[in-house]
Tab-separated table of C-alpha atoms in Angstrom:
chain	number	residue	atom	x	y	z
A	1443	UNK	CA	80.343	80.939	77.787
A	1444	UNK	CA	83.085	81.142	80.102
A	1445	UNK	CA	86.232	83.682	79.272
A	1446	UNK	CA	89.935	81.677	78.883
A	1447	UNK	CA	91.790	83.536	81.665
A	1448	UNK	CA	94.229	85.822	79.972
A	1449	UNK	CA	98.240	86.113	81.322
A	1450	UNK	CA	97.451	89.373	82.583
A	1451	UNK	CA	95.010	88.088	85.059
A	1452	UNK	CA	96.066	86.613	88.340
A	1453	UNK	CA	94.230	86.037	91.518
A	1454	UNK	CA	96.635	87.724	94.077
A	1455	UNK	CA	96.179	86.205	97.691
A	1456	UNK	CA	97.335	89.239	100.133
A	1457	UNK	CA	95.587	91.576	102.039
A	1458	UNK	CA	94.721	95.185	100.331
A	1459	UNK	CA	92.643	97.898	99.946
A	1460	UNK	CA	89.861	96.359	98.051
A	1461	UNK	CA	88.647	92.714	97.092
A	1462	UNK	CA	89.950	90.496	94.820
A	1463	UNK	CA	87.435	90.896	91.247
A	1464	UNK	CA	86.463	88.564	88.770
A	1465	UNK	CA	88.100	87.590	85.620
A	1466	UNK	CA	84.962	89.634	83.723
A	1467	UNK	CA	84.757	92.741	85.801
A	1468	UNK	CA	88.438	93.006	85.030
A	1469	UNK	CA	88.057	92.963	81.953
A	1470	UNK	CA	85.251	95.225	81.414
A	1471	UNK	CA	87.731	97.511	83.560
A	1472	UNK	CA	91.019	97.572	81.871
A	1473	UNK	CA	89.676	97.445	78.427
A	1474	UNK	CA	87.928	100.265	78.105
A	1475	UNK	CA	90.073	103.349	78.203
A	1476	UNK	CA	87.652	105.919	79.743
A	1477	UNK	CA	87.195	104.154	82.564
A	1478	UNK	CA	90.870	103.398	83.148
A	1479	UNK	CA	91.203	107.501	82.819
A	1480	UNK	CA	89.096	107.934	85.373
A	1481	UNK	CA	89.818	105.150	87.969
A	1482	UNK	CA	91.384	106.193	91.330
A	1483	UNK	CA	94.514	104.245	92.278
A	1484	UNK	CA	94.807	103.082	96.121
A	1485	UNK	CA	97.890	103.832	97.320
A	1486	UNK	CA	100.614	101.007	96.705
A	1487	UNK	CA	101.490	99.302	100.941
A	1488	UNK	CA	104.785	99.156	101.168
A	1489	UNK	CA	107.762	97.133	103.251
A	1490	UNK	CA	111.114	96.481	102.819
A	1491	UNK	CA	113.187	93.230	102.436
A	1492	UNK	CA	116.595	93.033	104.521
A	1493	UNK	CA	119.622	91.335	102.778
A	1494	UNK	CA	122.870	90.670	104.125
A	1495	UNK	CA	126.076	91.097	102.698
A	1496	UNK	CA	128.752	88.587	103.920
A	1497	UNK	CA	132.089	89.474	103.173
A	1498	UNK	CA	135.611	87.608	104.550
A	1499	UNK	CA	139.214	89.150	103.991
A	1500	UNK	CA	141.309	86.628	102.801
A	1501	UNK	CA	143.951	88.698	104.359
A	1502	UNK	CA	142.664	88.928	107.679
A	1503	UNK	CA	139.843	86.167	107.734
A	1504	UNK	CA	137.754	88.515	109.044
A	1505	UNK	CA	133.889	88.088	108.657
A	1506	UNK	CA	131.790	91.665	107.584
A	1507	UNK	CA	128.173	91.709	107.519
A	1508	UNK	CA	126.781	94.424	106.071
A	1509	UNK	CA	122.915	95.042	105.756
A	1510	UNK	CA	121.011	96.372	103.185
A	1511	UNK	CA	117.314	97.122	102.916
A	1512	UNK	CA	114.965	96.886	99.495
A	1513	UNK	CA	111.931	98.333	99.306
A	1514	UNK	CA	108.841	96.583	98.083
A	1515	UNK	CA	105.323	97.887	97.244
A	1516	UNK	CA	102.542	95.953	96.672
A	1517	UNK	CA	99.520	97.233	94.570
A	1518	UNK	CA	95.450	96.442	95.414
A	1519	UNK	CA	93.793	93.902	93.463
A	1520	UNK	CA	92.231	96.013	90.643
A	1521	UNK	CA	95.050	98.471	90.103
A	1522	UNK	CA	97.604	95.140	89.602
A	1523	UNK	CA	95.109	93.783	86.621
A	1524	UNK	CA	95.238	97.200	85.307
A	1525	UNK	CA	99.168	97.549	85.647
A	1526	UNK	CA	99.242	93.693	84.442
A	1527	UNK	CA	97.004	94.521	81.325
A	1528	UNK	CA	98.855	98.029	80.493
A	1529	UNK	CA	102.189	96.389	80.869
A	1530	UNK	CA	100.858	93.312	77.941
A	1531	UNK	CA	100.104	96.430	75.513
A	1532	UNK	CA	103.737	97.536	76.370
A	1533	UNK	CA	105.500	94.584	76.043
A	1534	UNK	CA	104.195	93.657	72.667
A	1535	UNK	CA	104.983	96.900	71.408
A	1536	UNK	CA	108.565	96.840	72.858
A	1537	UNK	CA	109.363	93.501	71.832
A	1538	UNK	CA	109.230	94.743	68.850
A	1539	UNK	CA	111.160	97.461	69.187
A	1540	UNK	CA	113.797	94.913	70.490
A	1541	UNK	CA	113.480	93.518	67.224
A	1542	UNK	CA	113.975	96.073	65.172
A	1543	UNK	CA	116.997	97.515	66.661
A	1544	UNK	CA	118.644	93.652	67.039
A	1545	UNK	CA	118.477	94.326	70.861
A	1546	UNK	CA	116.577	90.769	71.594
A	1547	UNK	CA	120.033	88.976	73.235
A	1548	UNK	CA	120.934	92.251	74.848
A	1549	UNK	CA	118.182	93.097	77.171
A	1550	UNK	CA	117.740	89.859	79.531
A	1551	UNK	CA	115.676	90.901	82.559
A	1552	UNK	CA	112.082	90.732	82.749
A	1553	UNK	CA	111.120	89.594	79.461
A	1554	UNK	CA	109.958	86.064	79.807
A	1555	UNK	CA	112.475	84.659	77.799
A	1556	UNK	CA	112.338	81.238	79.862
A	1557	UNK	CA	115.823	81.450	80.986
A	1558	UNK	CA	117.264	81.998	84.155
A	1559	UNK	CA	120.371	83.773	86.035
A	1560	UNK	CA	121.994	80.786	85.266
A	1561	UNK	CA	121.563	80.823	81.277
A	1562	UNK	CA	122.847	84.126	81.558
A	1563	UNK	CA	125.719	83.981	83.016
A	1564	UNK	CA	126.942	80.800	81.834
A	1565	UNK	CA	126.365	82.608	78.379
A	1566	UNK	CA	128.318	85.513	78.910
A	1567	UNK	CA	131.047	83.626	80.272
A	1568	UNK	CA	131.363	81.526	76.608
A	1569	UNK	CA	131.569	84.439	74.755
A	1570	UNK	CA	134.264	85.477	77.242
A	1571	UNK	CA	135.861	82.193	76.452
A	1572	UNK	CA	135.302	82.450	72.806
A	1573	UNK	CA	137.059	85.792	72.333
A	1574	UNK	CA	140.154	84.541	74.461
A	1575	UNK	CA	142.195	87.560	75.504
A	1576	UNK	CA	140.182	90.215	75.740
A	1577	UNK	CA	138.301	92.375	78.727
A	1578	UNK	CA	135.067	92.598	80.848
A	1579	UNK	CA	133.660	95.511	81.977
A	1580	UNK	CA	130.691	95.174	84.902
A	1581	UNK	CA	128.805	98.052	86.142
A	1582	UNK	CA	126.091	98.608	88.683
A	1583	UNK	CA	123.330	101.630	88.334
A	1584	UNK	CA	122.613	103.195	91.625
A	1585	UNK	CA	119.456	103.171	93.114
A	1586	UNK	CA	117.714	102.568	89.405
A	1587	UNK	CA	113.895	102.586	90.343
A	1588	UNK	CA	114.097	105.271	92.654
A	1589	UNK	CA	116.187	107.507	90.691
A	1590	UNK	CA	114.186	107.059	87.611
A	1591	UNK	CA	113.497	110.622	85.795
A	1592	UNK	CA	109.312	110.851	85.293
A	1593	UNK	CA	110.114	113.422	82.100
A	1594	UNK	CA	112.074	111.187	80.341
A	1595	UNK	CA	109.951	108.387	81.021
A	1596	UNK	CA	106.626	109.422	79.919
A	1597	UNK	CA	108.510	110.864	76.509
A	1598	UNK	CA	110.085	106.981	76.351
A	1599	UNK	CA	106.367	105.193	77.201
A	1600	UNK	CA	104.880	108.362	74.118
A	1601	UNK	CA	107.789	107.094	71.523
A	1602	UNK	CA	106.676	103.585	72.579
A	1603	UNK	CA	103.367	104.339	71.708
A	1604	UNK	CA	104.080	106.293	68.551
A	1605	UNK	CA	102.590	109.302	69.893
A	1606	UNK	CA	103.507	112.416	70.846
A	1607	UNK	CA	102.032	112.650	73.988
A	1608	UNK	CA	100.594	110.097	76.260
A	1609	UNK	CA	96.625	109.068	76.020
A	1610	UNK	CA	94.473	109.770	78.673
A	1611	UNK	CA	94.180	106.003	79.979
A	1612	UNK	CA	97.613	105.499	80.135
A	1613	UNK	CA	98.561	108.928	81.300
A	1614	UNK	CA	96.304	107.867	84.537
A	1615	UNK	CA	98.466	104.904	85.176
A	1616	UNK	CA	101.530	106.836	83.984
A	1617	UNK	CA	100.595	109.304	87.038
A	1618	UNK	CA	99.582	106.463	89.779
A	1619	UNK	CA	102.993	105.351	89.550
A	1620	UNK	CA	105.049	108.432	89.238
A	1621	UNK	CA	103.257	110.571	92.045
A	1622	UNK	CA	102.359	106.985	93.839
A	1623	UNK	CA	101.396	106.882	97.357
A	1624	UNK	CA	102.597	104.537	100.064
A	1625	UNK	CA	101.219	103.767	103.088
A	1626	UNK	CA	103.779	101.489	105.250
A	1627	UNK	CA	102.407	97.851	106.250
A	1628	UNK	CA	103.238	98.026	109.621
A	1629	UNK	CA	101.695	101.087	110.752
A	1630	UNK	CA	98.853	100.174	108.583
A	1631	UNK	CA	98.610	96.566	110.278
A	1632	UNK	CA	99.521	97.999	114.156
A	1633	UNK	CA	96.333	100.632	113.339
A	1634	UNK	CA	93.929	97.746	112.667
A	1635	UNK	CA	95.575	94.981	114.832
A	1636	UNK	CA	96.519	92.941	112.390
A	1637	UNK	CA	98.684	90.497	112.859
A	1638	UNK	CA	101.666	89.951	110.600
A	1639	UNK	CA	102.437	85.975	110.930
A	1640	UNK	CA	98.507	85.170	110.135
A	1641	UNK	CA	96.780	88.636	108.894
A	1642	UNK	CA	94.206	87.173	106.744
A	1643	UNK	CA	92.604	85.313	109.900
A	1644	UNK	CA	89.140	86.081	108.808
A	1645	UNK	CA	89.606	88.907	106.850
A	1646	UNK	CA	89.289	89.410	103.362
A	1647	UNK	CA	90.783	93.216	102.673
A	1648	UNK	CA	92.900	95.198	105.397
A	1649	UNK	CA	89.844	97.904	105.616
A	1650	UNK	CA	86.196	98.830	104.504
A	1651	UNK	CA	86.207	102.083	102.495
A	1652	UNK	CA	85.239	104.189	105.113
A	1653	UNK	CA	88.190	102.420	107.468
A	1654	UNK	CA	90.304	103.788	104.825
A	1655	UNK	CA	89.053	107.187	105.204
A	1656	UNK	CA	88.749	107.422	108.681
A	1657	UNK	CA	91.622	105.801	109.683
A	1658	UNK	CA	94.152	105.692	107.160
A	1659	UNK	CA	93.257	109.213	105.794
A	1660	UNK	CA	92.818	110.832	109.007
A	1661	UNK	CA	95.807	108.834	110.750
A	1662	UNK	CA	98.151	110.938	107.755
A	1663	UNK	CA	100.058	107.041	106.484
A	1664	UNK	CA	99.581	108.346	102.753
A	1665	UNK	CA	102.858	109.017	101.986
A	1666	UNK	CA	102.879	110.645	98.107
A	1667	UNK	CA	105.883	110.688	96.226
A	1668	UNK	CA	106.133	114.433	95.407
A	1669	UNK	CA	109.875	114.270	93.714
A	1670	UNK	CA	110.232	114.292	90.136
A	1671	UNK	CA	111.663	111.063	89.994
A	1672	UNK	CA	111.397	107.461	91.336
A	1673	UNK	CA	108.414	104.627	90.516
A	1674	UNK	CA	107.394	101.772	93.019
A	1675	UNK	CA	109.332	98.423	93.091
A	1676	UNK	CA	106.779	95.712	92.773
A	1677	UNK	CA	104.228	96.637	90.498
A	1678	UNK	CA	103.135	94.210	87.357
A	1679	UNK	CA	104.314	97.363	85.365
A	1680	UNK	CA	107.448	98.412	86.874
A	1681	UNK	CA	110.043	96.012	85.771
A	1682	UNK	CA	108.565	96.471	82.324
A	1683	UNK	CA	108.835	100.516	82.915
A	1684	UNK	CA	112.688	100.336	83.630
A	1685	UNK	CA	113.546	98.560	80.691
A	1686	UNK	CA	111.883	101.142	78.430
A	1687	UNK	CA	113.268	103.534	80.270
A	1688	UNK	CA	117.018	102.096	79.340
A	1689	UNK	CA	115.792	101.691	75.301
A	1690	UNK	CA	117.988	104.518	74.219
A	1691	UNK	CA	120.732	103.651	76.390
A	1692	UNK	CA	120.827	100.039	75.338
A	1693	UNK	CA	120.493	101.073	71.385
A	1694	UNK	CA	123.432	103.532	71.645
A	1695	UNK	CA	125.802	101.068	73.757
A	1696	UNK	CA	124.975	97.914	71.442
A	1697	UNK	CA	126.125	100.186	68.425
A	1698	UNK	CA	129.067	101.078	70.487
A	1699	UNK	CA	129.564	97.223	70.783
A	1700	UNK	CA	129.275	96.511	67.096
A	1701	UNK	CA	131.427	99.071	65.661
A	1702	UNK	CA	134.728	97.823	68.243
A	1703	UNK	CA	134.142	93.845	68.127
A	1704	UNK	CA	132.492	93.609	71.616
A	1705	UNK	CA	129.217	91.998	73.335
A	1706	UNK	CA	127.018	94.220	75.772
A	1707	UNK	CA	124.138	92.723	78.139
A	1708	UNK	CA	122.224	94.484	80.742
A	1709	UNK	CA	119.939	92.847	83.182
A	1710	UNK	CA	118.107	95.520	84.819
A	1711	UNK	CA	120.649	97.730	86.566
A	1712	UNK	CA	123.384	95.383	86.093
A	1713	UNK	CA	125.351	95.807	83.003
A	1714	UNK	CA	128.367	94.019	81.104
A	1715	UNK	CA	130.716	94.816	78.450
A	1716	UNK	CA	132.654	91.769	77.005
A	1717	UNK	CA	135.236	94.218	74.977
A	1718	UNK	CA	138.711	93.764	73.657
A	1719	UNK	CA	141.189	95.180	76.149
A	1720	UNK	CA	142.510	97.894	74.242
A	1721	UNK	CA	139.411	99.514	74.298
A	1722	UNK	CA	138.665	98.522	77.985
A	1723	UNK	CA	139.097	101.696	79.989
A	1724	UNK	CA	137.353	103.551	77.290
A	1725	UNK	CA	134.051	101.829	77.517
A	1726	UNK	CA	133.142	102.404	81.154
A	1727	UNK	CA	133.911	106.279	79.753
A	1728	UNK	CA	131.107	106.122	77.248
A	1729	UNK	CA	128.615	104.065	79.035
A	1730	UNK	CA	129.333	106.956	82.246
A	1731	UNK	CA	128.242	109.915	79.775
A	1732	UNK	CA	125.501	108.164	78.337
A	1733	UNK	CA	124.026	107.391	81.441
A	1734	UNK	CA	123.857	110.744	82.572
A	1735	UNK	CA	121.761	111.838	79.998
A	1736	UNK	CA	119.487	109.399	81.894
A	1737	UNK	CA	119.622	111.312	84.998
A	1738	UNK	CA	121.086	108.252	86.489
A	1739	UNK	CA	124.563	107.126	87.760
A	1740	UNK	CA	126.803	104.256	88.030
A	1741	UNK	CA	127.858	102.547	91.268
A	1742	UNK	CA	131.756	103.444	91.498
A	1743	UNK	CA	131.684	100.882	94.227
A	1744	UNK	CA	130.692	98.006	92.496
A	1745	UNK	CA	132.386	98.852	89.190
A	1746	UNK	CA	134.741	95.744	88.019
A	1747	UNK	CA	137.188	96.367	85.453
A	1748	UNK	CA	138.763	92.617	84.715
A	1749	UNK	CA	141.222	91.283	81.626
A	1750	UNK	CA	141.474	88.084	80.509
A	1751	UNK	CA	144.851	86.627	78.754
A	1752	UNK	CA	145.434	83.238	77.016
A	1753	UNK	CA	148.729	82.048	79.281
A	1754	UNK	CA	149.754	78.191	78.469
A	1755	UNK	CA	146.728	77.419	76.506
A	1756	UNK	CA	144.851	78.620	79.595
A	1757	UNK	CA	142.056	81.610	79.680
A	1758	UNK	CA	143.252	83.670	83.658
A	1759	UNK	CA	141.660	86.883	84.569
A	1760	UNK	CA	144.081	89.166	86.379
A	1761	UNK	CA	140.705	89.103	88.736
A	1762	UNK	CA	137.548	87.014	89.345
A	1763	UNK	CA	134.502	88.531	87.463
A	1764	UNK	CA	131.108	88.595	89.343
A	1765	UNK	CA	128.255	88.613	87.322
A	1766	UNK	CA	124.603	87.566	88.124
A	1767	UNK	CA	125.201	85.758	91.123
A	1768	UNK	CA	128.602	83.669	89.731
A	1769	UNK	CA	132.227	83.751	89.752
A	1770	UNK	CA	134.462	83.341	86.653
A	1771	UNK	CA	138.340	83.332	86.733
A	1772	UNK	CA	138.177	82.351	82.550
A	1773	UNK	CA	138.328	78.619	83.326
A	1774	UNK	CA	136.681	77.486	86.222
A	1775	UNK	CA	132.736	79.119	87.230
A	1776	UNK	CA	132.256	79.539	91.108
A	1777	UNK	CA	129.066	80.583	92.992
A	1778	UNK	CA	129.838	83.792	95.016
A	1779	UNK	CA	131.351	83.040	98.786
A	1780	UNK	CA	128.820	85.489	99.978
A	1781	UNK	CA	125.700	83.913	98.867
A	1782	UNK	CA	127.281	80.852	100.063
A	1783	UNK	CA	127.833	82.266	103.736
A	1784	UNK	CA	124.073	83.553	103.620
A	1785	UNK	CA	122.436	80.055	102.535
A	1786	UNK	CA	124.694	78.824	105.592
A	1787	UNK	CA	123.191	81.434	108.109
A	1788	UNK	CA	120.017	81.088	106.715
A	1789	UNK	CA	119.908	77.341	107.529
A	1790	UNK	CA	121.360	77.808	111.042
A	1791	UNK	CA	118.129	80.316	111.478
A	1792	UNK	CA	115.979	77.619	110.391
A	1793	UNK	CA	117.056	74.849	111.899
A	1794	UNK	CA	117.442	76.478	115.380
A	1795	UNK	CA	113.789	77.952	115.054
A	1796	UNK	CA	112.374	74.342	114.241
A	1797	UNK	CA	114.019	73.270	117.233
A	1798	UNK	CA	112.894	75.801	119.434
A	1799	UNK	CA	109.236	75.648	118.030
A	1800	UNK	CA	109.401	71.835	118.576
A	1801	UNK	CA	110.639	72.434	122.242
A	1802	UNK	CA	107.656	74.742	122.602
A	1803	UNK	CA	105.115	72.399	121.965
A	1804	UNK	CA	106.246	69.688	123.885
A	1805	UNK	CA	106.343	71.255	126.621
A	1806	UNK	CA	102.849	71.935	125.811
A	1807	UNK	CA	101.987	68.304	125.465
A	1808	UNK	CA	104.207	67.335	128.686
A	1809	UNK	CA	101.723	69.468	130.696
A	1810	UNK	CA	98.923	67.483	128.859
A	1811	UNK	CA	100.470	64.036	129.487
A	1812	UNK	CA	100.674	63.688	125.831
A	1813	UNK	CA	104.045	61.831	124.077
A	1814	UNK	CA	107.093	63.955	123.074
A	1815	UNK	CA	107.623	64.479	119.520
A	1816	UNK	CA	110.675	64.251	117.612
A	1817	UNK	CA	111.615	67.416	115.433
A	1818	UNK	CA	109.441	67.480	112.173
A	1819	UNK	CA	112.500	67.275	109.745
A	1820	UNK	CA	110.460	66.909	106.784
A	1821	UNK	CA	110.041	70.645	105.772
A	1822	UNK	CA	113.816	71.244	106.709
A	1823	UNK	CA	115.187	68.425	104.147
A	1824	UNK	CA	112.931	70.528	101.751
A	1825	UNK	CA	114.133	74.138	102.129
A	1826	UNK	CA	118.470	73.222	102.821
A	1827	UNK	CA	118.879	70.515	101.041
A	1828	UNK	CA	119.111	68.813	97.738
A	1829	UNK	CA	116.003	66.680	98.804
A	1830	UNK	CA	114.031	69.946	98.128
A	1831	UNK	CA	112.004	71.284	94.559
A	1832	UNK	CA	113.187	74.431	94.557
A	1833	UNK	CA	115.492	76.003	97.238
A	1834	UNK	CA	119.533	77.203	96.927
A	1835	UNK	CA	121.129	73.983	96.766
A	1836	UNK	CA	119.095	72.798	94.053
A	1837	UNK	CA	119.339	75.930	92.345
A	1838	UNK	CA	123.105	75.500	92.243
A	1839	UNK	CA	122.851	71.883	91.031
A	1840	UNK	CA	121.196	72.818	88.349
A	1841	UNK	CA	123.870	75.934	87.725
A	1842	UNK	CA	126.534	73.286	88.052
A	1843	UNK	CA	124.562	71.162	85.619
A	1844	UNK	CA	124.187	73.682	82.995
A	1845	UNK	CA	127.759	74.786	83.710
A	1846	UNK	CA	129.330	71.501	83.942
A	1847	UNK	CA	130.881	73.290	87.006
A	1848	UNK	CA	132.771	70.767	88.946
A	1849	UNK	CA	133.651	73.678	91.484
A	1850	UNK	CA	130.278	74.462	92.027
A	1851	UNK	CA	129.610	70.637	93.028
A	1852	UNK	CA	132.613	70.979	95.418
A	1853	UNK	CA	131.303	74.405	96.842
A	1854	UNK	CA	127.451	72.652	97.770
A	1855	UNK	CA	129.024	69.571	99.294
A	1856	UNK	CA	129.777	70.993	102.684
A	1857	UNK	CA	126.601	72.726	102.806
A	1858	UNK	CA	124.991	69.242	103.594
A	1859	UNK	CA	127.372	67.970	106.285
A	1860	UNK	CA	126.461	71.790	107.780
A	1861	UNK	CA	123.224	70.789	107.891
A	1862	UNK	CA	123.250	67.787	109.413
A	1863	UNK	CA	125.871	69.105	112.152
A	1864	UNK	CA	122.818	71.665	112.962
A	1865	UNK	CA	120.443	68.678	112.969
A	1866	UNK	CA	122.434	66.764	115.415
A	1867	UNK	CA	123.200	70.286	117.796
């Protein structure tokens, strides 16, 4: 008899600690409680992801690019099926929880709710529509997964559980991720020489047990998160973690909704408040005081404060709203210059690296008397262009789709003559 593979098991393909496990030795593992209490968590490998910020003063036409780094951490093999399987039992529990307080078209991020950025927005923007006049209040949590409080969390994932204090199986996995441990992937990969364009290359885990004690141990790359607050960005459990985290906020601020005629939505650390105007300035007040009692705080920076007025039949903000990637002015929906600027950049990148790859090679094949070959444009038509599965420009086809954005089309059309120009360089 062979077991139907459950959603919380997934084969992961990277490099770790340990070995990837079977579907039924995971199972044996993360359903029994005793020996999830007494399982010893690797620590999580870390790295971080570098955006860029684009930004061009219409004033001056001057271009900014400002960088900003995200970190990531990665869990081994077993300790993901147990933070996959712990973060089911969660769910479930929460879901209904979302239920019960009416909070199910409130809370959009990481639920599985089979909707994208794009559903979103484009949803929030028609209720902006349907109220008319009325005002939009956007605000950005700072630093939310590192500034989490562990106190406040453990006494949210207890309530959750209808207990008053955590069991011993989850308090384990409550404490792997609260005092986690990092050890950074390129120190870890520079003290085993492995490479980071191909590190598999034969291997199957980044160290035997005893390379993990003698090298990583003795080398001092455990970092341990010894601060009260703050959980790892990456885990099967985390995104789950943060929105149970946010439960009381998100119960008091939908009441707050209800009782003055207005529509709240939070998608992880970005919120919005569709309110009418006279109660505009008021709102970002409330939602301030009530997040301190979180132990977090808002972004001032990336606060938007934006009204909306019927003027000739026609919905004008005094100011574009951003929200989730997209720009609304109350008629017409816009994908943000920025990301616009960065798809740009990032094909230049591309298409200048297949190039110089290409030239590589043939000079290879010169020396071997071989036949020059033209640039392999296949894989390039795939990742910039609408000729692609999934990539930007498709993405914001299917955003202008959805939207029936006619600005959006006009925004993605010079993307492909840019790419072409960079073809013919």
């Amino acid at each position: 008899m062979t077991l139907k593979t459950p959603a919380w098991y997934r084969r992961r393909g990277y490099l770790h600690f340990d070995l990837p496990i079977s579907l039924k030795k995971a199972t044996n593992l993360v359903t029994n409680p005793s020996l999830v209490e007494k399982h010893a968590f690797f620590p999580f490998i870390s790295y971080s992801v570098e955006s860029k910020k684009i930004r061009k003063d219409k004033a001056t036409g001057k271009v900014t690019v400002k960088s900003k780094e995200r970190p990531i951490a990665y869990s081994s093999h077993v300790d993901s099926h147990i933070y996959a399987y712990y973060a089911e039992i969660l769910s479930n529990k929460y879901e209904r929880i979302l239920k019960y307080f009416d909070l199910v078209d409130n809370v959009l991020a990481f639920r599985g709710l089979g909707k994208s950025n794009i559903d979103f927005a484009f949803e929030a923007f028609e209720q902006i529509k349907n109220m008319g006049s009325c005002s939009a209040v956007a605000l950005d949590l700072s630093k939310f997964f590192d500034t989490v409080d562990h106190s406040l969390l453990k006494m949210n994932w207890a309530n959750l559980l209808g207990e008053d204090k955590l069991p011993a199986d989850h308090f384990n996995v409550f404490k792997s991720l609260t005092r986690h441990s990092k050890v950074d992937k390129l120190k870890l990969y520079e003290q085993f020489d492995i490479s980071t364009n191909n590190p598999k290359n034969g291997r199957r885990r980044v160290c035997s047990i005893k390379g993990f004690r003698d090298v990583v141990r003795k080398n001092n790359l455990i970092v341990v998160n010894e601060d009260a607050k703050g959980i790892p960005q990456g885990s099967p459990i985390s995104a789950l973690l943060s929105n149970i985290y946010m439960l009381d906020f998100d119960v008091e601020m939908k009441r707050y909704m209800d009782i003055h005629g207005g529509r709240y939505y939070r998608y992880c650390d970005d919120m919005l408040f569709i309110v009418p105007t006279q109660i505009r300035d008021k709102v970002a007040g409330h939602a301030q005081r009530e997040i301190r009692k979180l132990n977090l705080s808002i972004n001032s920076d990336k606060t938007e404060l934006r009204t909306f007025s019927l003027k000739g039949g026609l919905l004008r903000s005094d100011k574009t709203l951003q929200y989730l990637g997209f720009v609304f002015d109350g008629e017409s929906i816009y994908i943000r210059s920025s990301s616009l600027a960065r798809q740009s950049e990032k094909m230049k990148r591309g298409v200048r690296l297949a190039k110089n790859t290409m030239r590589k090679y043939n000079e290879i094949r010169k020396e071997k008397g071989l036949p020059e070959r033209e640039l392999y444009k296949r894989k390039l038509y795939s990742r910039y262009t609408h000729l692609g599965g999934r990539n930007f420009i498709t993405y914001g086809l299917r955003a202008a789709k959805k939207m029936n954005s006619k600005t959006i089309k006009k925004q993605l059309k010079p993307l492909w003559r840019r790419f072409n120009e960079e073809l013919d360089k």
